[in-house]
Amino acid sequence: AATQTGLVTIEDTQKPVPGLVVHRGKVTSGSIKLGESATLAVDEGRRNRIRRNHSATHLLHLALRKVLGPQAQQKGSLVGPDRLRFDFTHGKPLTPQEISQIEDLVNERTLGNHPVQTDVLNMDEARKRGAMMIFEEKYGDVVRMLTMGDSMELCGGTHARGTGDIGLFKSLSEVGVAAGVGLIEAVSGDGALAHLRELEAMVVAGDRAVLLFVVQRADCDAFSACHDLDPAFATALDHAAEAGVEVLVYACAMGTDRIEIARRIAWKR
C-alpha cells in the first residue's frame, strides 16, 4: 500500500465484523499519516503461487476421497506461496501406494488443464449439484462454488484460472496430528521444482559421489543405528566407504509401513 509519504507492506487481512476489512502491515519506507489515502497493489507473483496451491488443495481433497473413501474430509488447511498443508479425517497412516495414487490423481487433473469455473448461487442449488462443503463452516444463503473438472467445492478464496496453472504436484510428508486426523504437506508449480532441485543438490554434492539411503527404522538418529539395521545394509555401507563414496543417510521417523518424516540427515565419510 502506497501513500504520498510512505510504503506499507501488508502482512494480513481480516474481517473482524461484516462489512469491515482491516489490513495489518509494516511501514517499510517513509512514514504514513492518519487519514491519508493509499493505493493498494497485489504482489502478483506471490498471489499466483497462493492461487496454485489453493486450487491444488481442492484436487487433493478430491483425490483423498477417491483413494480413502468419503470419510476423508477436510479438517483444516493452510495455503501459502511456498507450500500447502491439508488436514483430513482418516483412522490410520497412508501407505506409500496410497500416497502415490493420490499424487497421480492430482497430477492427472493438472495435466487435463480443466478450467476453474466460479458460480455464485443459493445454498439449495449448490447442494443439488453435489458441491463439497465443510460441515463446521458457516455458509450464508448465497455461496460461491468452484468447479475444476470433477472437483466441486464451496470456497471463497482466490484460485488458478485453470488446473494446468498448478503444474507439478508433489507431497512432502504425511503425518498424524491427532486421533483420527492426518496431515499432508505438499508443493506445486515452481515450489515443486524447487523441491526437486533441493533433492538433486543433496545427491550431487559438488564433485563427490554420493550414495543415498532411505532408512526405514524408528528413532534412527545416527549412522551407527542405521549401520545396525541388518548385515546386508552394513556391508553395502562398508563397501561404499572403502571405495571412497560418500554416504548420505536419511534418518527417518517411521511408521510400520511408511515414512512419516524424512528431515534429519546423518553423514558417514
PDB file of C-alpha atoms in Angstrom:
ATOM      1  CA  ALA A   1       0.000   0.000   0.000  1.00  0.00           C
ATOM      2  CA  ALA A   2       1.496   3.333  -1.052  1.00  0.00           C
ATOM      3  CA  THR A   3       0.653   6.824   0.205  1.00  0.00           C
ATOM      4  CA  GLN A   4       2.231  10.132  -0.818  1.00  0.00           C
ATOM      5  CA  THR A   5       4.694   9.847   2.064  1.00  0.00           C
ATOM      6  CA  GLY A   6       5.327   6.144   2.640  1.00  0.00           C
ATOM      7  CA  LEU A   7       5.004   2.492   1.743  1.00  0.00           C
ATOM      8  CA  VAL A   8       3.299  -0.217   3.824  1.00  0.00           C
ATOM      9  CA  THR A   9       3.786  -3.943   3.256  1.00  0.00           C
ATOM     10  CA  ILE A  10       0.502  -5.656   4.102  1.00  0.00           C
ATOM     11  CA  GLU A  11       1.033  -8.877   6.052  1.00  0.00           C
ATOM     12  CA  ASP A  12      -2.532  -9.862   6.932  1.00  0.00           C
ATOM     13  CA  THR A  13      -6.129  -9.014   6.090  1.00  0.00           C
ATOM     14  CA  GLN A  14      -9.026  -9.699   8.438  1.00  0.00           C
ATOM     15  CA  LYS A  15     -12.779  -9.128   8.581  1.00  0.00           C
ATOM     16  CA  PRO A  16     -13.467  -8.617  12.301  1.00  0.00           C
ATOM     17  CA  VAL A  17     -17.119  -7.728  11.624  1.00  0.00           C
ATOM     18  CA  PRO A  18     -19.245  -7.991   8.482  1.00  0.00           C
ATOM     19  CA  GLY A  19     -18.545  -5.156   6.065  1.00  0.00           C
ATOM     20  CA  LEU A  20     -15.220  -4.082   7.649  1.00  0.00           C
ATOM     21  CA  VAL A  21     -11.870  -5.086   6.106  1.00  0.00           C
ATOM     22  CA  VAL A  22      -8.755  -4.479   8.213  1.00  0.00           C
ATOM     23  CA  HIS A  23      -5.249  -4.523   6.713  1.00  0.00           C
ATOM     24  CA  ARG A  24      -2.280  -5.101   9.007  1.00  0.00           C
ATOM     25  CA  GLY A  25       1.243  -4.367   7.886  1.00  0.00           C
ATOM     26  CA  LYS A  26       4.601  -2.686   8.451  1.00  0.00           C
ATOM     27  CA  VAL A  27       5.817   0.685   7.224  1.00  0.00           C
ATOM     28  CA  THR A  28       8.787  -0.254   5.047  1.00  0.00           C
ATOM     29  CA  SER A  29       9.568   3.157   3.575  1.00  0.00           C
ATOM     30  CA  GLY A  30       8.942   6.747   4.672  1.00  0.00           C
ATOM     31  CA  SER A  31       6.026   7.386   7.013  1.00  0.00           C
ATOM     32  CA  ILE A  32       2.247   7.425   6.880  1.00  0.00           C
ATOM     33  CA  LYS A  33      -0.287   9.784   8.399  1.00  0.00           C
ATOM     34  CA  LEU A  34      -3.746   9.257   9.812  1.00  0.00           C
ATOM     35  CA  GLY A  35      -6.370   9.951   7.185  1.00  0.00           C
ATOM     36  CA  GLU A  36      -4.034   9.625   4.185  1.00  0.00           C
ATOM     37  CA  SER A  37      -5.323   7.895   1.057  1.00  0.00           C
ATOM     38  CA  ALA A  38      -3.443   4.778  -0.031  1.00  0.00           C
ATOM     39  CA  THR A  39      -3.199   2.798  -3.246  1.00  0.00           C
ATOM     40  CA  LEU A  40      -3.178  -0.971  -2.841  1.00  0.00           C
ATOM     41  CA  ALA A  41      -1.295  -3.213  -5.274  1.00  0.00           C
ATOM     42  CA  VAL A  42      -1.124  -7.022  -5.106  1.00  0.00           C
ATOM     43  CA  ASP A  43       2.198  -8.875  -5.322  1.00  0.00           C
ATOM     44  CA  GLU A  44       1.230 -10.829  -8.438  1.00  0.00           C
ATOM     45  CA  GLY A  45       3.996 -13.437  -8.183  1.00  0.00           C
ATOM     46  CA  ARG A  46       3.156 -14.285  -4.592  1.00  0.00           C
ATOM     47  CA  ARG A  47      -0.584 -14.231  -5.281  1.00  0.00           C
ATOM     48  CA  ASN A  48      -0.221 -16.621  -8.237  1.00  0.00           C
ATOM     49  CA  ARG A  49       1.734 -19.111  -6.114  1.00  0.00           C
ATOM     50  CA  ILE A  50      -1.015 -18.979  -3.466  1.00  0.00           C
ATOM     51  CA  ARG A  51      -3.647 -19.467  -6.170  1.00  0.00           C
ATOM     52  CA  ARG A  52      -1.903 -22.570  -7.470  1.00  0.00           C
ATOM     53  CA  ASN A  53      -1.546 -24.097  -4.011  1.00  0.00           C
ATOM     54  CA  HIS A  54      -5.150 -23.286  -3.100  1.00  0.00           C
ATOM     55  CA  SER A  55      -6.531 -24.953  -6.217  1.00  0.00           C
ATOM     56  CA  ALA A  56      -4.211 -27.889  -5.511  1.00  0.00           C
ATOM     57  CA  THR A  57      -5.862 -28.372  -2.098  1.00  0.00           C
ATOM     58  CA  HIS A  58      -9.229 -28.831  -3.829  1.00  0.00           C
ATOM     59  CA  LEU A  59      -7.782 -31.502  -6.115  1.00  0.00           C
ATOM     60  CA  LEU A  60      -6.002 -33.109  -3.144  1.00  0.00           C
ATOM     61  CA  HIS A  61      -9.302 -33.263  -1.222  1.00  0.00           C
ATOM     62  CA  LEU A  62     -10.943 -34.967  -4.199  1.00  0.00           C
ATOM     63  CA  ALA A  63      -8.059 -37.439  -4.567  1.00  0.00           C
ATOM     64  CA  LEU A  64      -8.098 -38.317  -0.852  1.00  0.00           C
ATOM     65  CA  ARG A  65     -11.801 -39.140  -1.021  1.00  0.00           C
ATOM     66  CA  LYS A  66     -11.350 -41.248  -4.147  1.00  0.00           C
ATOM     67  CA  VAL A  67      -8.457 -43.245  -2.647  1.00  0.00           C
ATOM     68  CA  LEU A  68      -9.521 -43.453   1.015  1.00  0.00           C
ATOM     69  CA  GLY A  69     -13.301 -43.105   0.806  1.00  0.00           C
ATOM     70  CA  PRO A  70     -15.865 -40.443   1.717  1.00  0.00           C
ATOM     71  CA  GLN A  71     -14.748 -40.392   5.356  1.00  0.00           C
ATOM     72  CA  ALA A  72     -11.610 -38.453   4.302  1.00  0.00           C
ATOM     73  CA  GLN A  73     -12.989 -34.975   4.878  1.00  0.00           C
ATOM     74  CA  GLN A  74     -11.195 -31.683   5.310  1.00  0.00           C
ATOM     75  CA  LYS A  75     -10.473 -30.692   8.911  1.00  0.00           C
ATOM     76  CA  GLY A  76      -8.275 -27.696   8.173  1.00  0.00           C
ATOM     77  CA  SER A  77      -5.797 -26.287   5.689  1.00  0.00           C
ATOM     78  CA  LEU A  78      -3.012 -23.764   5.323  1.00  0.00           C
ATOM     79  CA  VAL A  79      -2.280 -22.300   1.906  1.00  0.00           C
ATOM     80  CA  GLY A  80       0.888 -20.252   1.422  1.00  0.00           C
ATOM     81  CA  PRO A  81       3.067 -19.201  -1.503  1.00  0.00           C
ATOM     82  CA  ASP A  82       5.677 -21.901  -0.830  1.00  0.00           C
ATOM     83  CA  ARG A  83       3.622 -24.937   0.162  1.00  0.00           C
ATOM     84  CA  LEU A  84       0.239 -26.184   1.250  1.00  0.00           C
ATOM     85  CA  ARG A  85      -0.980 -28.167   4.231  1.00  0.00           C
ATOM     86  CA  PHE A  86      -4.181 -30.206   4.304  1.00  0.00           C
ATOM     87  CA  ASP A  87      -5.703 -31.843   7.402  1.00  0.00           C
ATOM     88  CA  PHE A  88      -8.152 -34.683   6.831  1.00  0.00           C
ATOM     89  CA  THR A  89     -10.044 -37.345   8.750  1.00  0.00           C
ATOM     90  CA  HIS A  90      -8.612 -40.855   8.474  1.00  0.00           C
ATOM     91  CA  GLY A  91      -8.098 -43.579  11.050  1.00  0.00           C
ATOM     92  CA  LYS A  92      -4.661 -44.845  10.023  1.00  0.00           C
ATOM     93  CA  PRO A  93      -1.449 -43.764   8.273  1.00  0.00           C
ATOM     94  CA  LEU A  94      -1.337 -43.610   4.497  1.00  0.00           C
ATOM     95  CA  THR A  95       0.691 -46.294   2.761  1.00  0.00           C
ATOM     96  CA  PRO A  96       3.302 -45.355   0.120  1.00  0.00           C
ATOM     97  CA  GLN A  97       0.982 -46.847  -2.500  1.00  0.00           C
ATOM     98  CA  GLU A  98      -1.910 -44.633  -1.360  1.00  0.00           C
ATOM     99  CA  ILE A  99       0.298 -41.534  -1.443  1.00  0.00           C
ATOM    100  CA  SER A 100       1.384 -42.382  -4.994  1.00  0.00           C
ATOM    101  CA  GLN A 101      -2.248 -42.904  -6.047  1.00  0.00           C
ATOM    102  CA  ILE A 102      -3.218 -39.549  -4.556  1.00  0.00           C
ATOM    103  CA  GLU A 103      -0.352 -37.761  -6.320  1.00  0.00           C
ATOM    104  CA  ASP A 104      -1.267 -39.442  -9.611  1.00  0.00           C
ATOM    105  CA  LEU A 105      -4.909 -38.386  -9.351  1.00  0.00           C
ATOM    106  CA  VAL A 106      -3.990 -34.769  -8.662  1.00  0.00           C
ATOM    107  CA  ASN A 107      -1.425 -34.647 -11.478  1.00  0.00           C
ATOM    108  CA  GLU A 108      -3.875 -36.238 -13.926  1.00  0.00           C
ATOM    109  CA  ARG A 109      -6.164 -33.288 -13.312  1.00  0.00           C
ATOM    110  CA  THR A 110      -3.446 -30.670 -13.586  1.00  0.00           C
ATOM    111  CA  LEU A 111      -2.366 -32.201 -16.911  1.00  0.00           C
ATOM    112  CA  GLY A 112      -6.019 -32.135 -18.005  1.00  0.00           C
ATOM    113  CA  ASN A 113      -5.911 -28.318 -17.683  1.00  0.00           C
ATOM    114  CA  HIS A 114      -9.565 -28.070 -16.696  1.00  0.00           C
ATOM    115  CA  PRO A 115     -10.935 -24.528 -16.435  1.00  0.00           C
ATOM    116  CA  VAL A 116     -11.675 -23.319 -12.912  1.00  0.00           C
ATOM    117  CA  GLN A 117     -15.291 -22.196 -13.035  1.00  0.00           C
ATOM    118  CA  THR A 118     -16.879 -19.946 -10.412  1.00  0.00           C
ATOM    119  CA  ASP A 119     -20.643 -19.896  -9.794  1.00  0.00           C
ATOM    120  CA  VAL A 120     -22.486 -17.771  -7.262  1.00  0.00           C
ATOM    121  CA  LEU A 121     -25.740 -19.481  -6.353  1.00  0.00           C
ATOM    122  CA  ASN A 122     -28.033 -20.219  -3.448  1.00  0.00           C
ATOM    123  CA  MET A 123     -27.195 -22.962  -0.987  1.00  0.00           C
ATOM    124  CA  ASP A 124     -30.024 -25.268  -2.015  1.00  0.00           C
ATOM    125  CA  GLU A 125     -28.859 -25.262  -5.639  1.00  0.00           C
ATOM    126  CA  ALA A 126     -25.249 -25.953  -4.548  1.00  0.00           C
ATOM    127  CA  ARG A 127     -26.435 -28.968  -2.554  1.00  0.00           C
ATOM    128  CA  LYS A 128     -28.427 -30.255  -5.526  1.00  0.00           C
ATOM    129  CA  ARG A 129     -25.327 -30.064  -7.718  1.00  0.00           C
ATOM    130  CA  GLY A 130     -23.361 -32.094  -5.164  1.00  0.00           C
ATOM    131  CA  ALA A 131     -20.886 -29.442  -4.041  1.00  0.00           C
ATOM    132  CA  MET A 132     -18.490 -30.455  -1.261  1.00  0.00           C
ATOM    133  CA  MET A 133     -18.809 -28.360   1.875  1.00  0.00           C
ATOM    134  CA  ILE A 134     -17.186 -28.321   5.297  1.00  0.00           C
ATOM    135  CA  PHE A 135     -19.740 -29.112   7.970  1.00  0.00           C
ATOM    136  CA  GLU A 136     -18.063 -26.884  10.573  1.00  0.00           C
ATOM    137  CA  GLU A 137     -18.100 -23.913   8.169  1.00  0.00           C
ATOM    138  CA  LYS A 138     -20.865 -21.339   8.413  1.00  0.00           C
ATOM    139  CA  TYR A 139     -22.325 -20.545   4.994  1.00  0.00           C
ATOM    140  CA  GLY A 140     -24.799 -17.879   4.009  1.00  0.00           C
ATOM    141  CA  ASP A 141     -27.854 -18.284   1.805  1.00  0.00           C
ATOM    142  CA  VAL A 142     -25.738 -17.372  -1.246  1.00  0.00           C
ATOM    143  CA  VAL A 143     -22.489 -19.294  -1.755  1.00  0.00           C
ATOM    144  CA  ARG A 144     -19.555 -19.403  -4.168  1.00  0.00           C
ATOM    145  CA  MET A 145     -18.959 -22.751  -5.852  1.00  0.00           C
ATOM    146  CA  LEU A 146     -15.657 -23.680  -7.537  1.00  0.00           C
ATOM    147  CA  THR A 147     -15.644 -26.376 -10.216  1.00  0.00           C
ATOM    148  CA  MET A 148     -12.439 -27.798 -11.719  1.00  0.00           C
ATOM    149  CA  GLY A 149     -13.013 -30.990 -13.646  1.00  0.00           C
ATOM    150  CA  ASP A 150     -14.777 -33.420 -11.320  1.00  0.00           C
ATOM    151  CA  SER A 151     -13.951 -31.350  -8.221  1.00  0.00           C
ATOM    152  CA  MET A 152     -16.802 -29.178  -6.931  1.00  0.00           C
ATOM    153  CA  GLU A 153     -16.479 -27.306  -3.625  1.00  0.00           C
ATOM    154  CA  LEU A 154     -17.797 -24.238  -1.880  1.00  0.00           C
ATOM    155  CA  CYS A 155     -14.975 -21.747  -1.439  1.00  0.00           C
ATOM    156  CA  GLY A 156     -14.495 -18.003  -1.214  1.00  0.00           C
ATOM    157  CA  GLY A 157     -10.740 -17.873  -1.828  1.00  0.00           C
ATOM    158  CA  THR A 158      -8.515 -16.984  -4.753  1.00  0.00           C
ATOM    159  CA  HIS A 159      -7.764 -19.712  -7.312  1.00  0.00           C
ATOM    160  CA  ALA A 160      -5.911 -20.541 -10.510  1.00  0.00           C
ATOM    161  CA  ARG A 161      -7.688 -19.894 -13.808  1.00  0.00           C
ATOM    162  CA  GLY A 162      -7.143 -23.481 -14.912  1.00  0.00           C
ATOM    163  CA  THR A 163      -5.786 -26.648 -13.299  1.00  0.00           C
ATOM    164  CA  GLY A 164      -2.861 -26.576 -15.723  1.00  0.00           C
ATOM    165  CA  ASP A 165      -1.609 -23.468 -13.902  1.00  0.00           C
ATOM    166  CA  ILE A 166      -0.935 -25.645 -10.844  1.00  0.00           C
ATOM    167  CA  GLY A 167       1.863 -27.519 -12.620  1.00  0.00           C
ATOM    168  CA  LEU A 168       3.504 -30.470 -10.888  1.00  0.00           C
ATOM    169  CA  PHE A 169       2.008 -31.547  -7.550  1.00  0.00           C
ATOM    170  CA  LYS A 170       4.292 -33.380  -5.081  1.00  0.00           C
ATOM    171  CA  SER A 171       3.636 -34.410  -1.496  1.00  0.00           C
ATOM    172  CA  LEU A 172       6.395 -33.719   1.041  1.00  0.00           C
ATOM    173  CA  SER A 173       5.190 -35.582   4.123  1.00  0.00           C
ATOM    174  CA  GLU A 174       2.144 -37.177   5.720  1.00  0.00           C
ATOM    175  CA  VAL A 175       1.816 -37.399   9.487  1.00  0.00           C
ATOM    176  CA  GLY A 176      -0.846 -37.951  12.103  1.00  0.00           C
ATOM    177  CA  VAL A 177      -1.554 -34.786  14.077  1.00  0.00           C
ATOM    178  CA  ALA A 178      -4.367 -36.074  16.298  1.00  0.00           C
ATOM    179  CA  ALA A 179      -6.534 -39.138  16.811  1.00  0.00           C
ATOM    180  CA  GLY A 180      -8.207 -39.834  13.505  1.00  0.00           C
ATOM    181  CA  VAL A 181      -6.697 -36.790  11.760  1.00  0.00           C
ATOM    182  CA  GLY A 182      -3.860 -36.851   9.229  1.00  0.00           C
ATOM    183  CA  LEU A 183      -1.886 -34.027   7.651  1.00  0.00           C
ATOM    184  CA  ILE A 184      -0.331 -33.784   4.209  1.00  0.00           C
ATOM    185  CA  GLU A 185       2.214 -31.146   3.238  1.00  0.00           C
ATOM    186  CA  ALA A 186       2.765 -30.645  -0.480  1.00  0.00           C
ATOM    187  CA  VAL A 187       4.149 -28.272  -3.095  1.00  0.00           C
ATOM    188  CA  SER A 188       3.069 -27.307  -6.591  1.00  0.00           C
ATOM    189  CA  GLY A 189       4.366 -25.379  -9.591  1.00  0.00           C
ATOM    190  CA  ASP A 190       7.703 -23.672  -9.016  1.00  0.00           C
ATOM    191  CA  GLY A 191       7.597 -24.890  -5.401  1.00  0.00           C
ATOM    192  CA  ALA A 192       7.675 -28.479  -6.671  1.00  0.00           C
ATOM    193  CA  LEU A 193      10.560 -27.593  -8.991  1.00  0.00           C
ATOM    194  CA  ALA A 194      12.485 -26.059  -6.080  1.00  0.00           C
ATOM    195  CA  HIS A 195      11.879 -29.223  -4.043  1.00  0.00           C
ATOM    196  CA  LEU A 196      13.227 -31.456  -6.820  1.00  0.00           C
ATOM    197  CA  ARG A 197      16.305 -29.258  -7.208  1.00  0.00           C
ATOM    198  CA  GLU A 198      16.900 -29.472  -3.464  1.00  0.00           C
ATOM    199  CA  LEU A 199      16.844 -33.263  -3.701  1.00  0.00           C
ATOM    200  CA  GLU A 200      19.245 -33.162  -6.651  1.00  0.00           C
ATOM    201  CA  ALA A 201      21.617 -30.938  -4.692  1.00  0.00           C
ATOM    202  CA  MET A 202      21.575 -33.422  -1.813  1.00  0.00           C
ATOM    203  CA  VAL A 203      22.537 -36.259  -4.165  1.00  0.00           C
ATOM    204  CA  VAL A 204      25.074 -34.326  -6.229  1.00  0.00           C
ATOM    205  CA  ALA A 205      27.342 -32.779  -3.601  1.00  0.00           C
ATOM    206  CA  GLY A 206      29.958 -30.848  -5.570  1.00  0.00           C
ATOM    207  CA  ASP A 207      32.285 -33.225  -7.407  1.00  0.00           C
ATOM    208  CA  ARG A 208      31.885 -36.002  -4.819  1.00  0.00           C
ATOM    209  CA  ALA A 209      29.953 -39.188  -5.422  1.00  0.00           C
ATOM    210  CA  VAL A 210      27.082 -39.684  -3.008  1.00  0.00           C
ATOM    211  CA  LEU A 211      25.257 -42.876  -2.115  1.00  0.00           C
ATOM    212  CA  LEU A 212      21.709 -42.173  -0.908  1.00  0.00           C
ATOM    213  CA  PHE A 213      19.897 -44.475   1.502  1.00  0.00           C
ATOM    214  CA  VAL A 214      16.367 -44.018   2.839  1.00  0.00           C
ATOM    215  CA  VAL A 215      16.394 -45.953   6.094  1.00  0.00           C
ATOM    216  CA  GLN A 216      13.143 -47.451   7.329  1.00  0.00           C
ATOM    217  CA  ARG A 217      13.771 -47.507  11.062  1.00  0.00           C
ATOM    218  CA  ALA A 218      12.098 -45.809  14.006  1.00  0.00           C
ATOM    219  CA  ASP A 219      14.224 -43.455  16.125  1.00  0.00           C
ATOM    220  CA  CYS A 220      17.144 -43.533  13.711  1.00  0.00           C
ATOM    221  CA  ASP A 221      19.185 -40.589  14.978  1.00  0.00           C
ATOM    222  CA  ALA A 222      22.736 -41.538  13.991  1.00  0.00           C
ATOM    223  CA  PHE A 223      24.651 -43.505  11.424  1.00  0.00           C
ATOM    224  CA  SER A 224      25.538 -46.188  13.972  1.00  0.00           C
ATOM    225  CA  ALA A 225      21.856 -47.004  14.388  1.00  0.00           C
ATOM    226  CA  CYS A 226      21.479 -47.225  10.610  1.00  0.00           C
ATOM    227  CA  HIS A 227      24.528 -49.465  10.379  1.00  0.00           C
ATOM    228  CA  ASP A 228      22.967 -51.945  12.816  1.00  0.00           C
ATOM    229  CA  LEU A 229      19.843 -52.469  10.723  1.00  0.00           C
ATOM    230  CA  ASP A 230      20.974 -55.676   9.043  1.00  0.00           C
ATOM    231  CA  PRO A 231      24.215 -57.274   7.773  1.00  0.00           C
ATOM    232  CA  ALA A 232      23.467 -56.604   4.091  1.00  0.00           C
ATOM    233  CA  PHE A 233      22.966 -52.899   4.734  1.00  0.00           C
ATOM    234  CA  ALA A 234      26.121 -52.706   6.857  1.00  0.00           C
ATOM    235  CA  THR A 235      28.140 -54.476   4.132  1.00  0.00           C
ATOM    236  CA  ALA A 236      26.871 -52.072   1.456  1.00  0.00           C
ATOM    237  CA  LEU A 237      27.879 -49.072   3.554  1.00  0.00           C
ATOM    238  CA  ASP A 238      31.336 -50.514   4.296  1.00  0.00           C
ATOM    239  CA  HIS A 239      31.984 -51.214   0.605  1.00  0.00           C
ATOM    240  CA  ALA A 240      30.893 -47.693  -0.305  1.00  0.00           C
ATOM    241  CA  ALA A 241      33.225 -46.191   2.296  1.00  0.00           C
ATOM    242  CA  GLU A 242      36.144 -48.322   1.096  1.00  0.00           C
ATOM    243  CA  ALA A 243      35.505 -47.141  -2.459  1.00  0.00           C
ATOM    244  CA  GLY A 244      35.657 -43.509  -1.360  1.00  0.00           C
ATOM    245  CA  VAL A 245      31.943 -42.902  -1.931  1.00  0.00           C
ATOM    246  CA  GLU A 246      30.311 -40.501   0.462  1.00  0.00           C
ATOM    247  CA  VAL A 247      27.203 -41.945   2.055  1.00  0.00           C
ATOM    248  CA  LEU A 248      24.135 -39.800   2.702  1.00  0.00           C
ATOM    249  CA  VAL A 249      21.687 -41.452   5.087  1.00  0.00           C
ATOM    250  CA  TYR A 250      18.146 -40.190   5.558  1.00  0.00           C
ATOM    251  CA  ALA A 251      17.314 -40.663   9.237  1.00  0.00           C
ATOM    252  CA  CYS A 252      13.573 -41.147   9.105  1.00  0.00           C
ATOM    253  CA  ALA A 253      10.944 -41.343  11.771  1.00  0.00           C
ATOM    254  CA  MET A 254       8.999 -44.347  10.560  1.00  0.00           C
ATOM    255  CA  GLY A 255       5.614 -45.883  10.969  1.00  0.00           C
ATOM    256  CA  THR A 256       5.158 -49.597  10.449  1.00  0.00           C
ATOM    257  CA  ASP A 257       4.919 -49.328   6.663  1.00  0.00           C
ATOM    258  CA  ARG A 258       5.590 -45.723   5.680  1.00  0.00           C
ATOM    259  CA  ILE A 259       7.914 -42.759   6.011  1.00  0.00           C
ATOM    260  CA  GLU A 260       6.315 -40.161   8.258  1.00  0.00           C
ATOM    261  CA  ILE A 261       9.081 -37.583   8.400  1.00  0.00           C
ATOM    262  CA  ALA A 262      12.313 -37.529   6.414  1.00  0.00           C
ATOM    263  CA  ARG A 263      14.123 -34.467   7.612  1.00  0.00           C
ATOM    264  CA  ARG A 264      17.108 -35.396   9.795  1.00  0.00           C
ATOM    265  CA  ILE A 265      20.294 -36.373   7.980  1.00  0.00           C
ATOM    266  CA  ALA A 266      23.341 -38.298   9.212  1.00  0.00           C
ATOM    267  CA  TRP A 267      26.618 -38.491   7.296  1.00  0.00           C
ATOM    268  CA  LYS A 268      29.402 -41.055   7.186  1.00  0.00           C
ATOM    269  CA  ARG A 269      32.587 -40.289   5.272  1.00  0.00           C
TER     270      ARG A 269
END
